[in-house]
Every structure is written in structure tokens, then in C-alpha cells.
XYZ file of C-alpha atoms in Angstrom:
674
model
C 0.514 71.059 -90.243
C 0.494 68.001 -93.471
C -1.970 67.866 -95.262
C -5.415 65.901 -95.181
C -7.454 64.225 -97.372
C -10.755 62.707 -97.922
C -10.463 59.126 -97.945
C -13.570 58.272 -100.910
C -15.133 54.739 -100.202
C -18.019 53.628 -102.078
C -21.449 52.622 -100.250
C -21.815 49.169 -99.672
C -24.905 46.492 -98.835
C -23.894 43.868 -96.877
C -25.513 40.106 -96.960
C -25.890 38.662 -93.704
C -28.322 36.092 -93.065
C -28.898 34.247 -89.701
C -32.240 32.068 -91.549
C -33.650 33.741 -88.728
C -34.652 36.757 -90.416
C -31.947 38.766 -88.561
C -33.133 39.713 -85.300
C -31.295 41.735 -82.703
C -28.529 41.022 -84.882
C -25.131 43.523 -83.747
C -22.793 44.344 -86.288
C -19.274 45.520 -85.908
C -16.440 47.228 -88.042
C -12.617 47.510 -87.631
C -12.961 51.070 -87.953
C -15.272 53.416 -86.299
C -15.423 55.781 -88.848
C -17.339 53.407 -90.491
C -20.102 50.790 -88.993
C -23.553 48.909 -90.500
C -27.135 50.910 -90.541
C -30.535 49.633 -90.325
C -30.783 48.350 -94.066
C -27.495 46.114 -93.455
C -25.574 49.107 -96.199
C -21.851 50.221 -94.772
C -22.018 54.222 -94.644
C -19.299 56.263 -92.982
C -20.089 58.030 -89.767
C -18.796 61.325 -90.777
C -16.103 62.642 -92.960
C -12.602 59.842 -93.356
C -9.402 61.673 -93.898
C -7.974 58.419 -93.929
C -8.460 54.215 -94.084
C -7.031 51.496 -94.321
C -7.296 49.269 -97.585
C -9.532 46.872 -96.033
C -12.218 46.528 -93.227
C -13.940 44.110 -90.767
C -17.020 43.531 -90.118
C -18.048 41.483 -87.872
C -22.286 40.367 -87.738
C -23.267 38.400 -83.924
C -26.059 37.502 -82.895
C -28.052 35.165 -80.821
C -27.496 32.129 -83.615
C -24.963 33.049 -85.848
C -21.524 34.909 -85.680
C -19.386 35.282 -88.505
C -17.059 37.917 -90.274
C -16.304 40.110 -93.748
C -13.410 41.965 -95.278
C -13.984 44.448 -97.477
C -11.003 46.406 -99.543
C -11.768 50.237 -100.095
C -10.788 51.641 -102.901
C -9.848 55.630 -103.545
C -6.525 55.517 -100.466
C -5.615 59.071 -99.706
C -1.605 60.309 -100.414
C -0.078 61.030 -97.004
C 2.612 63.270 -96.017
C 5.909 62.756 -95.809
C 5.791 62.928 -91.958
C 2.291 61.070 -91.609
C 1.737 57.391 -90.946
C -1.929 56.171 -90.129
C -2.773 53.200 -88.246
C -3.850 50.872 -90.066
C -7.500 48.989 -87.995
C -5.788 45.887 -85.173
C -2.688 46.651 -87.298
C 0.196 49.345 -84.979
C 2.699 50.331 -87.682
C 5.464 51.610 -86.710
C 7.340 54.739 -87.634
C 9.179 54.554 -91.014
C 9.948 58.853 -91.658
C 10.547 57.585 -95.594
C 8.476 54.381 -96.533
C 5.880 52.006 -94.882
C 4.823 48.258 -95.135
C 1.160 48.085 -95.084
C -0.335 44.296 -93.506
C -4.075 44.685 -92.611
C -5.341 42.125 -90.711
C -7.157 39.069 -93.099
C -9.005 35.757 -92.371
C -10.669 33.289 -93.341
C -12.848 31.086 -93.300
C -13.011 27.583 -92.490
C -14.262 25.080 -95.360
C -14.743 26.818 -98.810
C -14.768 25.692 -101.992
C -13.309 25.815 -105.082
C -11.770 27.664 -107.397
C -8.962 28.418 -105.625
C -6.888 30.077 -105.187
C -8.861 32.970 -103.413
C -7.220 36.536 -102.359
C -7.812 37.335 -99.142
C -5.782 40.289 -98.947
C -3.233 42.817 -100.566
C 0.186 44.246 -99.232
C 0.885 48.033 -99.973
C 4.372 49.909 -99.727
C 3.381 53.712 -99.302
C 6.416 55.870 -101.057
C 7.710 59.545 -99.441
C 10.514 59.262 -101.555
C 11.442 58.056 -105.136
C 9.925 55.094 -106.260
C 11.205 51.412 -105.828
C 10.392 47.709 -107.505
C 9.170 46.237 -104.862
C 9.073 42.131 -105.491
C 6.728 40.518 -101.593
C 8.132 37.770 -100.541
C 5.835 35.248 -98.110
C 7.757 33.015 -95.888
C 6.842 31.397 -92.637
C 4.290 27.987 -91.468
C 1.974 27.454 -94.636
C 3.243 29.520 -96.360
C 7.933 27.476 -97.295
C 7.163 25.923 -94.125
C 4.463 23.399 -93.157
C 2.812 22.959 -94.748
C 4.163 24.264 -97.116
C 1.821 26.458 -99.806
C -1.279 26.571 -97.903
C -0.652 30.665 -99.172
C 0.968 32.290 -101.672
C 1.771 36.627 -102.141
C 2.102 37.605 -105.778
C 5.815 39.057 -106.003
C 4.548 41.620 -107.587
C 1.245 43.385 -106.655
C 1.778 41.512 -103.369
C -1.541 39.557 -103.063
C -2.250 37.546 -100.841
C -4.373 33.531 -101.214
C -5.125 30.936 -100.162
C -4.318 27.599 -102.309
C -7.290 25.344 -100.763
C -9.392 24.797 -97.951
C -8.484 25.647 -94.665
C -9.390 23.474 -91.521
C -9.942 25.559 -88.139
C -9.750 22.869 -85.863
C -7.002 21.328 -87.094
C -5.569 25.040 -86.930
C -7.389 27.884 -86.194
C -4.322 30.684 -87.154
C -0.694 31.198 -88.925
C 1.666 33.777 -88.193
C 3.903 34.564 -91.081
C 6.096 37.178 -92.474
C 6.027 39.568 -95.234
C 9.121 41.249 -96.324
C 9.978 43.208 -100.086
C 13.867 43.311 -101.546
C 14.723 45.044 -104.551
C 15.248 43.790 -107.938
C 19.392 41.902 -106.590
C 17.440 40.395 -103.828
C 17.796 43.674 -101.320
C 15.469 43.997 -98.735
C 13.993 47.047 -98.420
C 10.783 46.480 -95.547
C 10.796 44.421 -93.345
C 9.892 41.598 -92.368
C 6.443 42.168 -90.833
C 4.259 40.031 -89.194
C 1.451 38.808 -91.084
C -1.524 36.472 -89.141
C -4.502 34.797 -90.988
C -7.078 34.262 -89.072
C -9.006 31.058 -89.674
C -12.643 31.845 -88.886
C -14.775 28.705 -87.950
C -18.167 27.668 -89.438
C -20.233 25.142 -88.265
C -18.657 21.353 -89.249
C -18.259 19.803 -85.890
C -21.224 17.827 -83.984
C -21.677 17.689 -80.164
C -20.141 14.619 -79.305
C -20.299 12.545 -75.960
C -17.832 11.042 -75.059
C -19.919 7.770 -74.706
C -23.105 6.621 -76.453
C -24.348 4.797 -72.739
C -24.230 6.255 -69.727
C -25.895 5.018 -66.672
C -26.942 6.379 -62.913
C -28.909 5.978 -59.920
C -32.053 7.762 -58.148
C -33.823 6.631 -54.640
C -36.862 5.824 -54.690
C -38.834 8.703 -52.710
C -36.596 10.969 -53.584
C -37.755 14.549 -53.671
C -39.038 15.806 -56.736
C -35.944 17.602 -58.348
C -33.633 15.659 -57.018
C -30.548 15.068 -59.128
C -29.679 12.401 -60.806
C -26.822 12.552 -63.344
C -24.955 14.993 -65.715
C -24.888 15.280 -69.155
C -21.564 16.398 -71.008
C -20.852 16.612 -74.741
C -18.387 18.614 -76.799
C -17.885 20.690 -79.970
C -15.319 21.066 -81.676
C -16.247 24.120 -82.399
C -15.059 27.947 -81.889
C -15.898 28.189 -78.431
C -16.727 32.173 -78.416
C -18.918 31.391 -81.330
C -22.172 29.991 -80.977
C -21.545 27.106 -83.190
C -20.247 25.137 -79.654
C -22.809 26.959 -77.697
C -24.962 23.521 -76.809
C -28.138 23.097 -75.263
C -29.727 19.552 -73.953
C -32.550 16.970 -74.158
C -34.741 14.634 -73.527
C -36.359 13.684 -76.675
C -37.348 10.009 -75.880
C -38.324 8.509 -72.479
C -39.075 4.081 -72.340
C -40.427 3.415 -70.849
C -43.569 6.277 -70.490
C -45.814 4.658 -67.129
C -46.126 6.580 -65.732
C -45.244 9.733 -66.600
C -43.762 10.699 -70.223
C -42.003 13.605 -68.258
C -40.438 12.200 -65.412
C -37.181 13.821 -65.375
C -36.261 17.165 -66.602
C -32.539 17.534 -68.388
C -31.532 21.372 -67.273
C -30.603 22.998 -71.113
C -27.362 24.168 -70.184
C -25.982 22.776 -68.149
C -26.881 18.560 -69.301
C -27.679 18.172 -64.857
C -30.605 15.164 -65.481
C -33.736 15.818 -62.302
C -36.657 14.139 -60.906
C -39.574 16.295 -62.191
C -41.943 12.652 -61.022
C -42.954 13.376 -56.654
C -42.297 11.427 -54.300
C -45.098 9.200 -53.678
C -45.076 8.207 -57.211
C -40.911 7.872 -57.263
C -42.076 3.839 -55.757
C -39.433 0.608 -57.569
C -42.318 -1.329 -56.019
C -45.491 0.298 -57.794
C -43.662 1.059 -61.447
C -43.638 -0.356 -64.459
C -39.862 -1.039 -64.126
C -36.746 -0.024 -61.901
C -35.324 0.689 -65.037
C -35.692 3.799 -67.426
C -33.913 4.624 -70.732
C -33.341 7.999 -72.171
C -32.581 9.862 -75.285
C -30.739 13.013 -74.767
C -29.553 15.230 -77.673
C -27.460 18.428 -77.230
C -27.670 20.530 -80.059
C -25.486 23.022 -81.222
C -25.832 26.851 -82.629
C -27.848 26.871 -78.805
C -30.772 24.921 -79.907
C -31.730 26.795 -82.383
C -33.498 24.765 -85.973
C -29.922 24.313 -87.972
C -27.661 23.555 -85.130
C -26.012 20.205 -86.139
C -27.359 17.591 -82.753
C -25.004 14.343 -81.239
C -26.974 12.403 -79.488
C -26.902 10.021 -76.278
C -28.391 7.203 -74.223
C -28.884 7.882 -69.987
C -30.466 4.353 -68.472
C -31.275 5.010 -64.903
C -32.282 3.329 -62.863
C -34.599 3.020 -59.415
C -32.603 2.049 -56.331
C -34.140 0.546 -53.735
C -34.256 1.438 -49.991
C -36.523 -0.117 -46.747
C -40.143 0.944 -46.779
C -41.253 -2.534 -46.962
C -40.491 -4.889 -43.282
C -40.051 -9.161 -44.292
C -43.865 -10.835 -43.239
C -44.485 -14.046 -42.340
C -45.771 -15.905 -45.023
C -48.134 -18.067 -42.907
C -48.897 -16.493 -38.200
C -48.167 -20.615 -37.382
C -45.504 -23.052 -38.763
C -45.736 -26.611 -37.507
C -42.346 -28.599 -36.575
C -42.036 -32.743 -35.322
C -39.233 -33.834 -34.551
C -37.638 -37.342 -33.035
C -36.042 -36.635 -30.022
C -32.185 -36.838 -29.369
C -31.705 -35.590 -32.647
C -30.085 -31.892 -34.156
C -30.775 -30.643 -37.672
C -33.404 -28.191 -38.961
C -37.194 -28.790 -38.348
C -38.979 -26.423 -40.482
C -38.256 -23.755 -42.687
C -40.247 -19.963 -42.289
C -41.249 -18.654 -45.701
C -41.737 -14.516 -45.628
C -41.706 -11.758 -48.290
C -40.942 -8.791 -48.863
C -41.027 -6.944 -51.506
C -38.043 -4.778 -51.485
C -34.955 -5.267 -53.607
C -33.369 -8.925 -53.642
C -30.070 -9.364 -52.422
C -29.828 -6.683 -50.616
C -29.682 -5.097 -46.863
C -33.377 -3.901 -47.373
C -34.539 -7.692 -48.845
C -31.975 -9.939 -46.431
C -33.908 -11.080 -42.928
C -32.550 -11.523 -39.661
C -34.417 -14.441 -38.460
C -34.367 -13.980 -34.001
C -36.135 -16.472 -30.941
C -38.435 -14.473 -29.191
C -40.000 -16.566 -26.650
C -39.724 -19.851 -26.246
C -36.437 -21.231 -25.461
C -34.996 -20.528 -22.151
C -32.276 -23.591 -22.426
C -31.542 -22.078 -25.487
C -31.903 -25.457 -27.638
C -32.577 -23.618 -30.959
C -31.274 -21.280 -33.209
C -32.955 -19.441 -36.640
C -30.153 -19.008 -39.666
C -31.084 -17.303 -42.389
C -31.400 -19.181 -45.703
C -29.349 -17.094 -48.479
C -30.166 -18.655 -51.562
C -33.908 -17.917 -50.929
C -34.173 -15.346 -47.248
C -35.792 -18.229 -45.849
C -35.339 -18.923 -41.701
C -33.852 -22.665 -41.344
C -35.154 -23.445 -37.575
C -32.772 -26.039 -35.948
C -32.327 -28.132 -33.019
C -28.972 -27.229 -32.258
C -29.789 -29.269 -28.458
C -30.608 -32.397 -28.692
C -34.779 -32.096 -27.217
C -36.259 -34.862 -24.677
C -39.749 -36.007 -24.638
C -39.609 -37.159 -21.066
C -39.228 -33.977 -20.023
C -40.974 -31.654 -22.354
C -43.019 -33.842 -26.044
C -44.360 -30.140 -26.758
C -42.447 -25.773 -27.489
C -43.924 -22.791 -28.855
C -41.658 -20.256 -29.873
C -42.081 -17.092 -30.992
C -40.343 -15.543 -34.064
C -39.360 -12.652 -35.231
C -38.428 -11.267 -39.157
C -36.514 -7.957 -39.598
C -34.209 -6.672 -42.247
C -30.138 -6.655 -42.291
C -30.718 -2.134 -43.170
C -32.867 -0.466 -41.041
C -36.205 0.714 -41.757
C -36.812 3.653 -43.487
C -38.489 6.070 -40.025
C -41.577 6.424 -41.582
C -41.831 2.330 -41.989
C -41.471 0.068 -38.917
C -42.250 -4.087 -37.919
C -45.676 -4.335 -37.469
C -48.026 -7.891 -36.267
C -46.684 -9.863 -39.676
C -43.177 -9.964 -38.956
C -43.418 -12.337 -36.304
C -44.736 -15.842 -36.201
C -45.059 -18.320 -34.141
C -43.706 -22.506 -34.439
C -45.522 -25.366 -32.945
C -42.201 -27.771 -31.623
C -43.717 -31.458 -31.450
C -41.371 -33.849 -30.017
C -41.766 -36.907 -31.191
C -41.261 -40.404 -28.457
C -38.001 -42.554 -29.347
C -36.867 -45.625 -27.556
C -33.087 -43.766 -25.933
C -30.328 -46.381 -24.727
C -29.536 -46.303 -21.235
C -27.750 -43.604 -19.333
C -24.517 -44.630 -17.171
C -24.670 -42.681 -13.674
C -21.818 -41.049 -13.551
C -20.118 -41.154 -16.360
C -16.982 -42.277 -15.901
C -17.149 -44.816 -12.994
C -13.851 -43.844 -11.291
C -12.905 -46.437 -8.243
C -8.921 -47.247 -6.783
C -7.443 -50.907 -6.297
C -4.605 -52.180 -5.576
C -2.933 -54.418 -8.052
C -2.015 -58.376 -7.128
C -5.716 -58.766 -5.506
C -6.977 -62.226 -5.386
C -9.475 -63.581 -8.500
C -12.809 -63.129 -8.175
C -12.223 -59.977 -6.187
C -15.168 -56.912 -6.372
C -13.810 -53.550 -8.666
C -17.223 -51.850 -8.916
C -21.242 -51.629 -9.561
C -22.249 -49.939 -12.340
C -25.158 -47.548 -12.817
C -27.660 -47.593 -15.942
C -30.715 -46.499 -15.715
C -32.901 -45.600 -18.723
C -34.343 -42.213 -19.880
C -38.016 -44.170 -20.939
C -39.095 -43.300 -18.152
C -42.260 -43.992 -19.552
C -42.171 -47.297 -20.460
C -40.700 -49.925 -18.160
C -37.723 -52.265 -19.563
C -34.490 -54.099 -17.841
C -31.666 -53.368 -18.559
C -27.941 -55.697 -18.984
C -24.766 -55.126 -18.706
C -21.841 -57.037 -20.864
C -18.293 -55.990 -21.503
C -17.703 -53.751 -24.560
C -13.395 -53.296 -24.431
C -11.955 -54.930 -21.612
C -7.864 -54.701 -23.098
C -5.277 -56.714 -20.749
C -8.859 -59.711 -20.178
C -8.890 -58.442 -15.975
C -12.719 -58.084 -15.644
C -16.304 -59.428 -15.945
C -19.374 -57.758 -15.446
C -22.557 -59.190 -13.465
C -24.980 -58.887 -17.211
C -28.646 -58.441 -14.144
C -26.710 -56.574 -11.376
C -23.928 -55.226 -13.523
C -21.191 -56.135 -10.480
C -17.090 -56.308 -11.716
C -15.456 -58.463 -10.779
C -11.973 -60.038 -11.358
C -11.000 -62.587 -13.714
C -7.322 -62.251 -13.939
C -4.952 -60.570 -11.478
C -3.935 -56.790 -11.869
C -0.781 -55.383 -12.628
C -0.511 -51.864 -12.658
C 3.812 -52.273 -14.343
C 1.024 -53.957 -17.640
C 1.793 -51.411 -21.159
C -2.046 -51.459 -21.170
C -1.905 -49.372 -17.262
C -1.127 -45.747 -18.075
C -0.305 -43.013 -16.045
C -1.757 -46.338 -13.095
C -4.634 -46.224 -14.656
C -6.846 -49.104 -16.036
C -10.070 -47.741 -18.709
C -12.351 -50.080 -19.750
C -15.838 -49.415 -21.433
C -19.105 -51.603 -20.759
C -22.696 -51.459 -22.544
C -25.316 -51.301 -21.165
C -29.160 -52.980 -23.216
C -32.512 -52.651 -22.264
C -35.452 -54.213 -24.752
C -36.727 -51.891 -25.543
C -38.453 -52.492 -29.158
C -35.890 -51.695 -31.409
C -34.057 -52.242 -28.452
C -31.109 -49.543 -27.722
C -27.576 -49.637 -26.211
C -25.608 -47.021 -23.669
C -21.858 -47.034 -22.612
C -19.678 -46.252 -20.373
C -16.130 -46.371 -19.683
C -14.595 -47.637 -15.911
C -11.219 -46.291 -15.151
C -9.557 -48.012 -12.263
C -6.539 -46.148 -10.571
C -4.353 -49.410 -9.565
C -2.645 -48.372 -5.709
C 1.188 -50.360 -6.444
C 2.126 -52.876 -4.254
C 5.336 -54.613 -3.919
C 6.108 -57.033 -6.875
C 9.203 -56.137 -8.767
C 12.611 -57.259 -8.005
C 15.532 -53.873 -8.018
C 18.657 -54.797 -10.301
C 21.519 -52.259 -10.988
C 22.586 -50.814 -14.370
C 24.490 -50.813 -15.851
C 25.444 -53.750 -16.449
C 28.878 -53.829 -17.770
C 32.212 -51.118 -16.649
C 35.469 -50.967 -17.980
C 38.900 -49.865 -16.437
C 42.412 -49.541 -17.062
C 44.489 -51.973 -16.502
C 47.698 -49.519 -15.497
C 45.335 -47.073 -14.412
C 46.042 -45.210 -11.332
C 42.346 -44.936 -10.707
C 41.078 -47.710 -8.941
C 37.264 -46.636 -9.405
C 35.117 -48.315 -11.600
C 31.709 -47.533 -11.945
C 28.672 -45.273 -10.863
C 25.703 -48.011 -10.568
C 22.264 -47.350 -9.966
C 18.844 -49.405 -8.859
C 16.518 -49.655 -10.647
C 12.949 -50.557 -9.553
C 9.071 -51.278 -11.839
C 7.168 -50.358 -8.585
C 6.598 -46.940 -7.402
C 7.713 -45.610 -3.848
C 8.150 -46.755 -0.532
C 8.358 -49.745 -2.654
C 12.184 -48.847 -4.253
C 14.389 -46.330 -3.784
C 16.260 -46.224 -1.259
C 18.033 -48.747 -2.352
C 21.350 -50.882 -0.842
C 24.517 -52.013 -3.821
C 26.354 -54.750 -1.574
C 28.120 -57.189 -2.203
C 27.678 -60.788 -3.486
C 27.780 -63.223 -0.703
C 31.025 -65.302 -1.896
C 33.903 -65.599 0.774
C 37.094 -63.014 -0.104
C 35.185 -60.637 -3.085
C 36.326 -57.647 0.278
C 40.002 -58.170 -0.724
C 39.981 -56.481 -3.821
C 35.956 -54.842 -4.380
C 34.739 -52.255 -2.678
C 31.080 -51.402 -2.989
C 30.510 -47.685 -0.934
C 27.548 -45.606 -1.766
C 27.163 -42.754 -3.677
C 23.333 -41.300 -2.416
C 19.695 -43.369 -2.426
C 20.116 -44.437 -6.035
C 23.830 -45.351 -6.376
C 27.028 -46.654 -5.782
C 30.382 -46.446 -6.426
C 32.941 -49.931 -7.308
C 36.279 -49.590 -6.330
C 38.743 -51.975 -6.940
C 40.952 -52.759 -3.930
C 44.031 -53.562 -5.793
C 45.823 -53.871 -9.900
C 43.609 -56.838 -12.428
C 45.185 -58.121 -15.711
C 43.196 -57.673 -18.255
C 40.285 -59.970 -18.590
C 36.506 -59.914 -18.318
C 35.390 -60.417 -14.488
C 31.585 -61.344 -13.200
C 31.110 -59.395 -9.827
C 28.343 -60.435 -8.389
C 26.167 -57.662 -6.259
C 22.988 -58.122 -4.358
C 20.292 -54.750 -4.654
C 17.375 -54.871 -2.297
C 14.810 -51.856 -2.102
C 12.535 -50.097 1.021
C 9.106 -52.074 0.261
C 7.695 -53.942 3.192
C 8.307 -56.906 3.309
C 11.443 -55.761 0.707
C 12.753 -57.239 -2.276
C 16.013 -58.140 -3.467
C 18.023 -59.137 -6.192
C 20.773 -61.012 -6.957
C 22.761 -59.877 -10.742
C 25.958 -59.256 -11.567
C 28.237 -56.804 -13.531
C 30.843 -57.132 -16.160
C 33.986 -55.857 -16.029
C 36.333 -55.480 -18.420
C 39.815 -54.489 -17.616
C 41.925 -53.461 -20.296
C 44.806 -52.234 -21.891
C 44.519 -48.843 -21.961
C 46.893 -46.018 -24.773
C 46.201 -42.612 -25.379
C 44.176 -43.329 -27.489
C 42.057 -46.698 -27.417
C 41.680 -48.960 -25.286
C 42.324 -52.937 -25.870
C 39.691 -54.385 -23.536
C 39.297 -58.638 -23.762
C 36.942 -60.753 -25.660
C 36.575 -63.703 -24.330
C 34.075 -64.517 -21.600
C 34.250 -63.414 -17.979
C 35.685 -64.824 -15.182
C 33.843 -65.564 -12.148
C 34.965 -63.543 -9.323
C 36.123 -65.874 -6.563
C 38.570 -65.892 -3.990
C 40.418 -69.083 -6.009
C 40.457 -67.406 -9.034
C 41.685 -63.900 -7.261
C 44.337 -66.099 -4.861
C 45.528 -67.164 -8.683
C 45.276 -63.403 -9.956
C 47.396 -62.436 -6.954
C 50.305 -65.223 -7.486
C 51.063 -64.215 -10.679
C 51.236 -61.109 -9.903
C 53.788 -61.173 -7.339
C 56.117 -63.961 -10.238
C 55.988 -60.970 -12.202
C 57.219 -58.582 -10.298
């Protein structure tokens, strides 16, 4: 069995103050062989056979969390085959020597002077001592941030050279090794972790300086309005970052300075005021401003604070029905007119420009013919009562309407529409001198074209709507495009003043339209306009004609068909087709020409023998089928041309009249050429 030693440790008084009397403070020591007693003395629990050169003391409570390092002297010599565990660090087994790596901690924000000793490395030897040169490497030593930690090359003392910030880097991992005087590695490398202990050096910070929330009026007590959240950059495992919330100011403070409550730990703002008092229409304002403070150290007096503002709007619900400002409205309107006749005013205590305030109007009685309508004025919520169908004084001179007003949004269940949500409107119709009215309008008649001048066409009928007055009416022509008509000013009879022509350009689809005016003798006189439409029947007064008027044929062509001609007539059936097309009455035409009927409108012209290049006027006679029929003598210009594969050469000279002499001369020339 290896030899046993007792480590002689001096009793130490621990200096600890949490600024609150050190109540309910607990301590932990990294080596279980030691503890802190009630008098804040560090004492061994029992005989200590071995211990590390460094102890860590952790003090914590509701107001503070801190750590301290204790250097222990009197380290006993261990046997050659035994390596004692250092608190917080498992040392690997070595048979000859070991590099002891104590845990090291540094409190952030330490003040000068620097450097400050934070720990010490030792080498436990079991053979002839060798001079060890200590070397420290890694981030914080020879890497960024360089020269933050240094080690005494001879003693192994580790120091920090300047103040640290835990919120920037909360721990450093370095490597420690030893070399001999020749630079050969003797021990290591061994990992060294330097932990930065937090101080309460960061205030709570809200993400925004001003927060907004809404709560519906009448909401139950305890309704959550919004959540305030602040953040603290200190160590979340300590009270340095444990926040508590509090409302320090409410503006305005009516009807109660404590209308809202904030959950100290969660930051939830909830209502405290009763639902009956949370009435948007009776509160002094619809917007409340709260000043919220977040304090760290779990809200202790020594905690740091951050502040933000919460703006809470009391939103509206439809708990007030709209009410008419008057139970009765009156309006006067001229008969025959349209437009707004009266504006209906209402009061609504709900929030303007919301569905709980905007009004919808409806006529619930007194308008069987739907002559009225009510629209909402979006600017002032008034109801605009309009006449959409002209009113007639002679029919009804007085109208009584019952109008209801409602909101776009439904009312809350415990609120209903009352008597003030309906109003009566009296509309008085004022008489005006109305113009005569034609009946029927338009007046449709059918007449034959070409009737004699002075023939009767129609009798106009206009009556005066003002039946309560005796008035006379006189008629006049307002529009007569072709000047075919006249009207008797007293009787209203219409006669022809010129011949009616169905083929006139003023006639469209066989209809001729004229306008007439009727004027009464009221004060002032009033007029009315009526329309007369005359459907014109056709009379066979247009002779037919032949198209086309020009045809071409090749001089030496084998095809003797000259052209297909058609008959045309401005008249309608039965005064037009079928047409009879035949040669003119001149003798000898049938020796050279032939006309053959194709159908009721078309015929074929043929040459019976060849003709020399020239222009010939072929007389034709066309007759329509009217009763009595009309005939028309016309001519077709036949051009006899010299034709090639690509072009025709036709004569530009005047045409020859096709007659017996001409034909005989042509035949003689043909024989001589043979």
C-alpha cells in the first residue's frame, strides 16, 4: 500500500456579500473534502489525505451568483504509482511525472493593476527533477486575441493581462506544455480551460422603445393585451439575466391608475379593470400609455433596468345602435324630377369609420312603386333620400315613408335596435306644368308610296297630364327630313305635302321617321315630343336595268359566249324579278347575237359569228314583273379584242351601233378576207 499523507490546509474566512444580508445563500466547494460553514469559514470536513493546489468556491442565492479561487498550500508528496485527481480535471495516469492543470476562472471587467495571477501549473516528479520550461498556446495566448493570457516560463504562474468581457468570449481553451532547456517537449500538451465569470454589467434591453396593442372594449378582466419582452446579455444561468417586469406609470390614470397588470416573469399585460368600466364611449380616452420597466437580478434593488412604452388602444365593438336625430323628416319635390330630396341625420357613439358606426338605410314602408332609394353618405354617415322614378302630382301629391337605419356590423347580443332607429319622412310633391304626352309613341302607320299630295297619313294624339287644369294643345312639325308632311295645328292630322318615295335615301328599311311637337298654353307653356313612323309599301315606279354595261370577247376566240348579264330593279317583289331580257327591236340583230335566259334574274349573251376588233353597242330590252310591268331599253358595250396569252388589245374608238347595215358590211369584209 502506498504511503498516506495529510494535506495541511489553513482555515480561511470567506468574504461574501450579496447586498441583501447573505440570506439563503448556499456555497459549493470543488473538493468535497471542504465546505463553508455558517460563519463563512472554509474548513475541512475530515482529515484530508490529499488535495489539489486550487479550490473553487461557488456562492449563490436569489440575489447573486459568484465564484472565487482558493490557492491551497501544503500539498503532500504522493507515491510513485499514485496520481491524485484534481477537482474538475481527470488526469491521465503517468508512471513518472504529471502536469497538473487546475481549473482557472476570471471575473469579467476586472480593474487595473494588471497582470493578475489566475492560477498555477505544477509538475509532480517521481524521478530526478528536470528543469521544466512552461509554454502556453492557443486563442488568447499566441493566437487572437494575442497576449491576453501569459505564463511564467519557470514557475508556471498563469496571469491575465487585461480586462475580459464575458459577453464577447465566455471561455478560452488553451494548451499548456513543458519543455527542457533544449526545447524538447517533456509534458503535454494539456488542455487549459479559462472560464470567464459573469458580472451584472448589461442592462435589460427591449427590442423596441414603443410597443402597441389593442383590447376590445368590455373584455373580461384578465384579458391578455400584449406581451413585453426584454433581453439581457448577461449569463442566462445567473440572476444577472433573470428579468422581472413592472408597470411604473399609466397615463391617463383615470378611471383607475391600475387598469392593467403585467406578469412580472412573463411580461404579459392583462386587463384589471372590470368589463363594465372598460367602455370606450365613457372612458376619458381610447388610448392609454404604460411605462414598463424590466429589471435584472430577478427584480432586486441592485438590479439594472431597461424601459419601454406600451400604447394600448381600446377598440370598439358595436354596442350602440344608430339613432335618428329626429323622428320626422320633411321634403318637397317637384313632380317629374329626380335626385336627393332630404338628408337623414343619425347619431352613433361607436368608433367612426368602422362597421360598428357606418350606417345602412332601408325603406320599410310607403314606397310600393320603388320610386325612392336611400344611400349612405360616406363622409358624414347621413342617409341621402333620392327620387329615382319621377313622381306625379296628379296621381299622388303626398308620400309617407318609414325608414330604418342599421350598422354594417351586427350589434352585440345584449344590444338591440330601438324606436329611434326608425324615422318617418313626409314627401310633398309640388305641381308643375307638364308637357303634353303623345300616345302611342311612336305612332306606326303603313302607307303606299306615290300617293297623291294632300293624302291623309295619320292623326296625332297628345294629352296634357295636368288633369286638374284645362289647357289646349297645338301641334307642329319638329323634324321632317324629306319635307313630305304637314300637320293641322289644332286637330293634329298629318297629310302629305309631297310625293312619298320608298326609294328615297331618307327611307331606311322601308320606314320614314318624322318628329312632331305638342305645346300647351300653360304658364309657362310646356311641350312634348312624339314620333311618327311611316312604313312605305312599294309601287312599281322604277324600270329595271341591266348590269354589267360592258363586256369583252376575243376576236379569234373559239368561245362565242360574250357575257352573263343580270337585271336590277329598285322596286321590291313582285315589282322586280323575274326579269325578261331580250334583243332590241332593231332588224337583223338575231343574225349575229343571241340572248338566252339562265334564271329569273340572269341571261347569257352569245355571238353567232366572229366579229372584227371593234366596239359594238348591243341594244337590249329588259322588263320587270310588276303590274303593269315596266320595260327599259338599254345597251351593252361589247368590245371585240385581239387576245394573246398575256394581254388583250381592245379598241379605244367609239362603238359601232349594231344594225343590219353594219352587220352586212362586216360579213362582206369577212368574205373578202377569205
